[in-house]
Short mmCIF file of C-alpha atoms and ligand atoms in Angstrom, two decimals:
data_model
loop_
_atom_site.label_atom_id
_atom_site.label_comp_id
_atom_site.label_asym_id
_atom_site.label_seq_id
_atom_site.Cartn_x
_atom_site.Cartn_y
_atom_site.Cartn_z
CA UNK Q 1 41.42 22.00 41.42
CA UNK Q 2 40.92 20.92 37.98
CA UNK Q 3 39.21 22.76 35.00
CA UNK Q 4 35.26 23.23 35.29
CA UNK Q 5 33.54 20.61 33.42
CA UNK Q 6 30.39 22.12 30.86
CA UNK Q 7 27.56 19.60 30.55
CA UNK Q 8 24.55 20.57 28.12
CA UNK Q 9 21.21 18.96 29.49
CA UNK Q 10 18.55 18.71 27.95
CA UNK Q 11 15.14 19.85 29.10
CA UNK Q 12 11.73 18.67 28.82
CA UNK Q 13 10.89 14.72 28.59
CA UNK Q 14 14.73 13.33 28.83
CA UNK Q 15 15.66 15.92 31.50
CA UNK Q 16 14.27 14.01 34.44
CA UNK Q 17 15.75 10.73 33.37
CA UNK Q 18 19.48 12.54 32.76
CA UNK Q 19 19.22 13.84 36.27
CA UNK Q 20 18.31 10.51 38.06
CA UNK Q 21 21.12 9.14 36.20
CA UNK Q 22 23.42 11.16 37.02
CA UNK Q 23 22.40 11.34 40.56
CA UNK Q 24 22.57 7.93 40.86
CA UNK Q 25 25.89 7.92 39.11
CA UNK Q 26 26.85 10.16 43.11
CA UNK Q 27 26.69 13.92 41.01
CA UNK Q 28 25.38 15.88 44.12
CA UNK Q 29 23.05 17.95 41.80
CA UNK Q 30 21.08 20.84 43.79
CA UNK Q 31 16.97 20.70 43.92
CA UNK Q 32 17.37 24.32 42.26
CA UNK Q 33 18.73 22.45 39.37
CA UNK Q 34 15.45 19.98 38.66
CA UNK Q 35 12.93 23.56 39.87
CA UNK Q 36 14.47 26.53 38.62
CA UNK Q 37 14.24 28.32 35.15
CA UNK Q 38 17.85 29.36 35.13
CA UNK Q 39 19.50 28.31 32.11
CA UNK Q 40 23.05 27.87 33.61
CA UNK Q 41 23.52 26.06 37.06
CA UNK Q 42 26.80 25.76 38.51
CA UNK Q 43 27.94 23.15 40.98
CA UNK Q 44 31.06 24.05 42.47
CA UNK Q 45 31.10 20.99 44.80
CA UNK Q 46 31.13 18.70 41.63
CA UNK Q 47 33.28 21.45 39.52
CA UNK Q 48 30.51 21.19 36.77
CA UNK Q 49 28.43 23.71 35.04
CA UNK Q 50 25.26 22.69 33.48
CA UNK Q 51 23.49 24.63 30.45
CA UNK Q 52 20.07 23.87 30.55
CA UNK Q 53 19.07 23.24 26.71
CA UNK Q 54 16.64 22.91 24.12
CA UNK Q 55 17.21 18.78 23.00
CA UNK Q 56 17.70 19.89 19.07
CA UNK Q 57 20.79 22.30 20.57
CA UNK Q 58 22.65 20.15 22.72
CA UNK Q 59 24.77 18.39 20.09
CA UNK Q 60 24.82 22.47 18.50
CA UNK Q 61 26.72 23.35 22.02
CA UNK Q 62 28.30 20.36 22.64
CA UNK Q 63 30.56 20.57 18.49
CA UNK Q 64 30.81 24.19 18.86
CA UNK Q 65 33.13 23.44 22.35
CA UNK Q 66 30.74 25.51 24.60
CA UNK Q 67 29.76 22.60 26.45
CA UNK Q 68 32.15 19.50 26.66
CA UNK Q 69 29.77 16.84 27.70
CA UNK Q 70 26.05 16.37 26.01
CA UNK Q 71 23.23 14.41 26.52
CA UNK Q 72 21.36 14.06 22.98
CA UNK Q 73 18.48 11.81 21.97
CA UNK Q 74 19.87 9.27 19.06
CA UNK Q 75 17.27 10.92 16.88
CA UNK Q 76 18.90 14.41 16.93
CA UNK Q 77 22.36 12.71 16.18
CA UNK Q 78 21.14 10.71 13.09
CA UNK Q 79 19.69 14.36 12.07
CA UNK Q 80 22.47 16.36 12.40
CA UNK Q 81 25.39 14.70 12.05
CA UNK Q 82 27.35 16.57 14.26
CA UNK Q 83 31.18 16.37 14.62
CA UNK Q 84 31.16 14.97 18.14
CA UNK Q 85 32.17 11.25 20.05
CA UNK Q 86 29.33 9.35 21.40
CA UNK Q 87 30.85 7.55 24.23
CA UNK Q 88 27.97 6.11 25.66
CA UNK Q 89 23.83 4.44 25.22
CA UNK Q 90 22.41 5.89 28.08
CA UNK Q 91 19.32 3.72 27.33
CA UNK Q 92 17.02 5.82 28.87
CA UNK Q 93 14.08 8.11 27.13
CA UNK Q 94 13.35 4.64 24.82
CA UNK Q 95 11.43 5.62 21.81
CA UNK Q 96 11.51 4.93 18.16
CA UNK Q 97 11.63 6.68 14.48
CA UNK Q 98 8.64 5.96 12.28
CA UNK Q 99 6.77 6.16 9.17
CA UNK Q 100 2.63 6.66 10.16
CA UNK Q 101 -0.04 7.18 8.52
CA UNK Q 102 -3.85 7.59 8.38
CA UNK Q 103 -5.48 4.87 8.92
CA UNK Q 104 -7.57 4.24 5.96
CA UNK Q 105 -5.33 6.69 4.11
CA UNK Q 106 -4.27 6.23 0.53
CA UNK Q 107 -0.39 7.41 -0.79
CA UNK Q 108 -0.11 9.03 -3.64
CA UNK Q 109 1.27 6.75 -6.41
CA UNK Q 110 3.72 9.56 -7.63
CA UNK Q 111 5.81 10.95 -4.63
CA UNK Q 112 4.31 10.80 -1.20
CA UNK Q 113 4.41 14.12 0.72
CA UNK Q 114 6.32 13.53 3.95
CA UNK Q 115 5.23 15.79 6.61
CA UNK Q 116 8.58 15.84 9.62
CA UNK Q 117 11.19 17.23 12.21
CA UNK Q 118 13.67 15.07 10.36
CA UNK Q 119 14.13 16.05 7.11
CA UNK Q 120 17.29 14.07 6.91
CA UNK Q 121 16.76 10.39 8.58
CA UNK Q 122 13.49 10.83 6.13
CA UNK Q 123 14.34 11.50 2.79
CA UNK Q 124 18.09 8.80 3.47
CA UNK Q 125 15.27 6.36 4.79
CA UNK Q 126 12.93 6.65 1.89
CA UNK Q 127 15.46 6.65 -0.60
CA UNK Q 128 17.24 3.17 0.76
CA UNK Q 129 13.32 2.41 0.19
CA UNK Q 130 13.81 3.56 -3.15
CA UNK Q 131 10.73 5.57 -2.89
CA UNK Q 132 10.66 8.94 -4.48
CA UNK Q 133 8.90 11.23 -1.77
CA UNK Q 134 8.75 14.91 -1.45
CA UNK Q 135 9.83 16.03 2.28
CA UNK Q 136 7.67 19.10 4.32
CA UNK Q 137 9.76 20.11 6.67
CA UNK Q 138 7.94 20.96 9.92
CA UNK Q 139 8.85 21.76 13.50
CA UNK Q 140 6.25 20.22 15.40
CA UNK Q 141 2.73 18.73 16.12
CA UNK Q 142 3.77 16.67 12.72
CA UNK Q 143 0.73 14.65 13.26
CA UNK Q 144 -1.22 17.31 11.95
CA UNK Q 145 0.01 16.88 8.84
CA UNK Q 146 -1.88 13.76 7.28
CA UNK Q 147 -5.33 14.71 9.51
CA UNK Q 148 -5.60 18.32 7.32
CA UNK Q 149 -3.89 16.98 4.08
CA UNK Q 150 -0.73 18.44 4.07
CA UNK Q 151 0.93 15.41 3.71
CA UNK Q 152 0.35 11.94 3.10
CA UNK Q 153 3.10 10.56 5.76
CA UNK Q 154 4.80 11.60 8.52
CA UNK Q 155 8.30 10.72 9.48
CA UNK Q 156 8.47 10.87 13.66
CA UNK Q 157 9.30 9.87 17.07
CA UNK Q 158 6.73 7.33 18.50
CA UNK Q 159 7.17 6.92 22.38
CA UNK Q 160 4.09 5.38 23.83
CA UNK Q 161 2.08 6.05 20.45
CA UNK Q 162 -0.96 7.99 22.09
CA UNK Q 163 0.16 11.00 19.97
CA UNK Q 164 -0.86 8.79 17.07
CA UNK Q 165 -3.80 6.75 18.55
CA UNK Q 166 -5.42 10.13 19.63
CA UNK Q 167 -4.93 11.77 16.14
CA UNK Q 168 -6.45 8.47 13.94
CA UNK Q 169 -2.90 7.81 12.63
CA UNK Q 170 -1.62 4.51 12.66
CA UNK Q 171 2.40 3.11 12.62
CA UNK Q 172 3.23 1.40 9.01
CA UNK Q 173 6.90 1.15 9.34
CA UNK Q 174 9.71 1.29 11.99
CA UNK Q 175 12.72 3.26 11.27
CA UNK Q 176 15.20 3.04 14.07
CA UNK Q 177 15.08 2.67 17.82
CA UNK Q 178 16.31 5.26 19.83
CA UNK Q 179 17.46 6.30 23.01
CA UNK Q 180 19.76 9.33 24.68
CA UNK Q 181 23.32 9.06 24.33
CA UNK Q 182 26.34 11.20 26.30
CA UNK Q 183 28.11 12.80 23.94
CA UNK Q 184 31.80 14.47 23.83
CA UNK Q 185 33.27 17.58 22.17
CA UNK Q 186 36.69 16.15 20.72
CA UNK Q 187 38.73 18.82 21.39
CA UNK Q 188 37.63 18.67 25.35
CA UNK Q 189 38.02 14.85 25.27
CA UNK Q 190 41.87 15.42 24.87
CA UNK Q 191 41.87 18.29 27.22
CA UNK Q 192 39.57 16.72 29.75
CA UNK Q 193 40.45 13.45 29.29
CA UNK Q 194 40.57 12.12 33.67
CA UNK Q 195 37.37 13.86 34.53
CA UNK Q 196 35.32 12.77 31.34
CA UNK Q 197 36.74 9.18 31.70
CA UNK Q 198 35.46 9.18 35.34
CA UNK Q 199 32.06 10.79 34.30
CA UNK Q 200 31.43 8.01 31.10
CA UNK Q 201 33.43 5.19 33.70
CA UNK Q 202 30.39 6.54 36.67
CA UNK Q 203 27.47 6.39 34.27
CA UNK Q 204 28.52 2.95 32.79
CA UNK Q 205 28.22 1.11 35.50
CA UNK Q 206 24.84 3.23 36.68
CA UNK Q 207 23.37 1.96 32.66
CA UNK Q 208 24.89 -1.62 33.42
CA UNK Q 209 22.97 -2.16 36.55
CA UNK Q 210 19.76 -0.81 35.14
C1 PRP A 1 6.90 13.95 20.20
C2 PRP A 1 6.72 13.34 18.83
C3 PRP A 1 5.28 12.91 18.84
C4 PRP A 1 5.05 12.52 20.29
C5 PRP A 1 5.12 11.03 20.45
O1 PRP A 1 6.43 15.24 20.16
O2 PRP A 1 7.03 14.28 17.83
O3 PRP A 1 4.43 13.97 18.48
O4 PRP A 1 6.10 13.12 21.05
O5 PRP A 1 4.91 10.63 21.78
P1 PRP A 1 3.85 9.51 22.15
O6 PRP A 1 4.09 8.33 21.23
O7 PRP A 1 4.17 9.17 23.59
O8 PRP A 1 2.48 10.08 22.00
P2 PRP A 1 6.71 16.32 21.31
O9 PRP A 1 5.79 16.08 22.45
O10 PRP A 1 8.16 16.29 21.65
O11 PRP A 1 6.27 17.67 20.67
P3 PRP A 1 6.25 18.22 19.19
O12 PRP A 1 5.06 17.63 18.52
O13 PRP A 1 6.12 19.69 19.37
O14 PRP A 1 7.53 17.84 18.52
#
């Protein structure tokens, strides 16, 4: 039998979508795997183990060689710059990166304060711009930033722009589209090289027939 296989999911929003894909690529994935809160699940009639993730780690687990395979949101790639191949656009969890606003709200003429999760994509986007902006770093609930005047922009994932809507922000400029992408530790890709060719070779044709 050949070597285990280590895939880092990740949970919350994209989890549900990675699982129906893969499930409809024929990975016989146990209902304990969508229900329970156990971090690791092992399938030993696939010969996979998943780690059940936080999205900002799998790319983290996937470089490092603890996990071979990775799904990752585009987003977290263009962040962190990891050293691993993306082999594939899963095209699912379809969102984008922008710059928002409040409404009626008025920059600063100087350097804008730019409240975000992605410090990086922000301060490379605003400087192709050639803006001069200070960045706030921030780990979540970003839209908080312009409403209490901790920033005068926010740099962030808009899916179906409630978040915003909700909060009296509005969208001024798109960034990037993104969606999840499987992603593959080098190292494992010449080890593993049969069974990660069949997984990428299954999910392509599940993403072309979508
Ligand atoms: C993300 C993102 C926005 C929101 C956008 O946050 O940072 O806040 O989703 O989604 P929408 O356009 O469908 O409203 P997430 O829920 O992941 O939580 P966070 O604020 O803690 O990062």
């Amino acid at each position: 039998m050949s070597e285990v296989l280590t895939i880092a999911m990740p949970k919350g929003r994209i989890f549900e979508e990675a699982a129906d894909l893969l499930r409809k690529a024929n990975f016989q994935l146990p209902q304990e795997f969508d229900d329970s809160r156990k971090l690791i699940v092992d399938v030993p009639e696939e010969n996979i183990r998943f780690i059940l993730a936080k999205p900002m780690d799998v790319a983290t687990y996937v470089e490092y060689g603890v996990a071979d395979l990775g799904i990752a949101g585009k987003d977290v790639l263009l962040e962190e710059e990891r050293d691993v191949y993306e082999v594939l656009d899963l095209k699912i969890s379809k969102c984008h990166l922008a710059v928002a606003g409040l409404a009626n709200g008025q920059a600063s003429e100087v350097a804008k304060k730019v409240a975000t999760k992605y410090p990086n994509v922000a301060s490379t986007y605003f400087r192709q711009q050639g803006e001069q902006v200070e960045i706030i770093p921030l780990n979540g609930s970003i839209e908080l930033g312009p409403i209490i005047g901790l920033a005068d922009r926010i740099v962030d994932i808009v899916s179906t722009g409630r978040t915003l809507i909700e909060n009296g922000l509005v969208e001024l400029e798109h960034i990037e589209d993104i969606t999840s992408r499987l992603i593959v530790n080098p190292v494992s890709y010449r080890l593993k090289d049969e069974r990660i060719d069949d997984m990428v070779n299954r999910l392509t044709t599940v993403v072309e027939n979508m």
